[in-house]
Amino acid sequence: MKNILFLIVTSLFPFLVFAYPAQHELFELNKSMIQLWVSYEKGVTGTGSGVVIKKNHVATDCHVFQNATGVNVVKYHDTYSPIGVYADWEHDICVLKFDNLPLEPVEVRQSESIHYEEEVFTLTFPNDNPVPLPSYGKVKALYNFDKGSIIRTSATFTVGSSGGALFDNDFNLIGITTFKSPGKRLGYFYCLPTEWIDKVMQTKMLTDIRSETAPFWALPDEQKPFFMQVVLPLQDSNWAEVKRIAKMWTQSEDDSTNAWFYLGLAEKEFNRDFAKLFLNKSISLNPRNLDALKVLYELSSEEGDDESIKKYRSMIEAVDPDHFVDHNSQV
């Protein structure tokens, strides 16, 4: 019944959640979105998404067509073949080059300027859909990685969405939709930074789409970045393992708000004083880290600390003015 009530409330008051783009605005953006059709041996085919980032250049994920026998893009029932590719297989960012693609590019914004809880939306071709579909959400975390910021968003995507576009509310491209967290819970969705597009464009254009290099997110668990290593133990409530990974993370990246958040979250199960210390370290590095603020508010409420309750509630409302409105509507 609570879930039904929540669905009713959010459908009646969507303005409390996201400022949706108008249909005509989405229509204009759709003109710069393309669907990739990929062929493999033995007649196997697949699809993916891409976005025009400059004249005759389409950004996408390398894994969409890596080791395929052929790749084409489709727009308005017309098919176009690339003449080459700029590829960074390790970071899974590729740009296909064309000589006759009659599509206008989108505006691009550097990912480093993005803020936590900023409203965003994706445009992709999920499940072989012939037209791009939007998904709405917010920036939930930014992870510094190899001279870029990996974006975690609550805007969901699925099969066929790889290589699609993440936009801000001013319709600037801010990321490329790429991979989802493992497991069936949490649903963390990650996008690659636009800085990597600029970087790969400075490399030599290739004509071969074969590579044995695995993307960083597909490496064995112990070789993945800390922000990925922590997810499965978090899903399993294995707090000792979360603490172990987060501790290594803070030692490697002392200025990471996310590392201190996960260390504080895990420490909550062992020592609340340490938990509050680490969580406050997290918000000192980024006062917009809503996850850390919510845990601090929860701890203050459980302890009946009225002064801290007021403090963290005010900080939460500064980041997400509708947080307590949405929360109360679910009760």
Coordinates of N, CA and C in Angstrom, one line a residue, residues 79 84 93 117 148 170 175 279 299 302 311 316 331:
T79 N 21.5 3.9 -43.5 CA 22.6 3.3 -42.8 C 23.9 4.0 -43.3
G84 N 36.7 4.8 -39.9 CA 37.7 4.6 -38.9 C 37.2 4.8 -37.5
I93 N 36.1 3.9 -24.3 CA 35.6 5.1 -25.0 C 36.1 5.1 -26.4
E117 N 23.9 15.4 -6.9 CA 22.5 15.6 -6.9 C 22.0 16.6 -8.0
G148 N 39.7 11.8 -15.1 CA 38.3 12.0 -15.4 C 37.4 11.7 -14.2
D170 N 20.5 21.5 -19.2 CA 20.7 22.5 -20.2 C 21.1 21.8 -21.6
G175 N 28.2 12.8 -20.2 CA 28.7 11.5 -20.0 C 28.2 10.5 -21.0
L279 N 32.2 10.0 8.5 CA 31.1 10.6 7.7 C 31.2 12.1 7.7
L299 N 21.8 8.7 12.3 CA 22.5 8.5 13.6 C 22.1 9.5 14.6
E302 N 18.6 8.7 15.9 CA 18.6 7.5 16.8 C 19.1 7.9 18.2
K311 N 21.0 20.4 12.3 CA 22.1 20.7 11.4 C 22.1 19.9 10.2
I316 N 20.8 18.7 4.4 CA 20.1 17.8 3.4 C 19.2 18.7 2.5
V331 N 5.6 7.4 3.8 CA 5.3 6.9 5.1 C 3.8 6.7 5.3

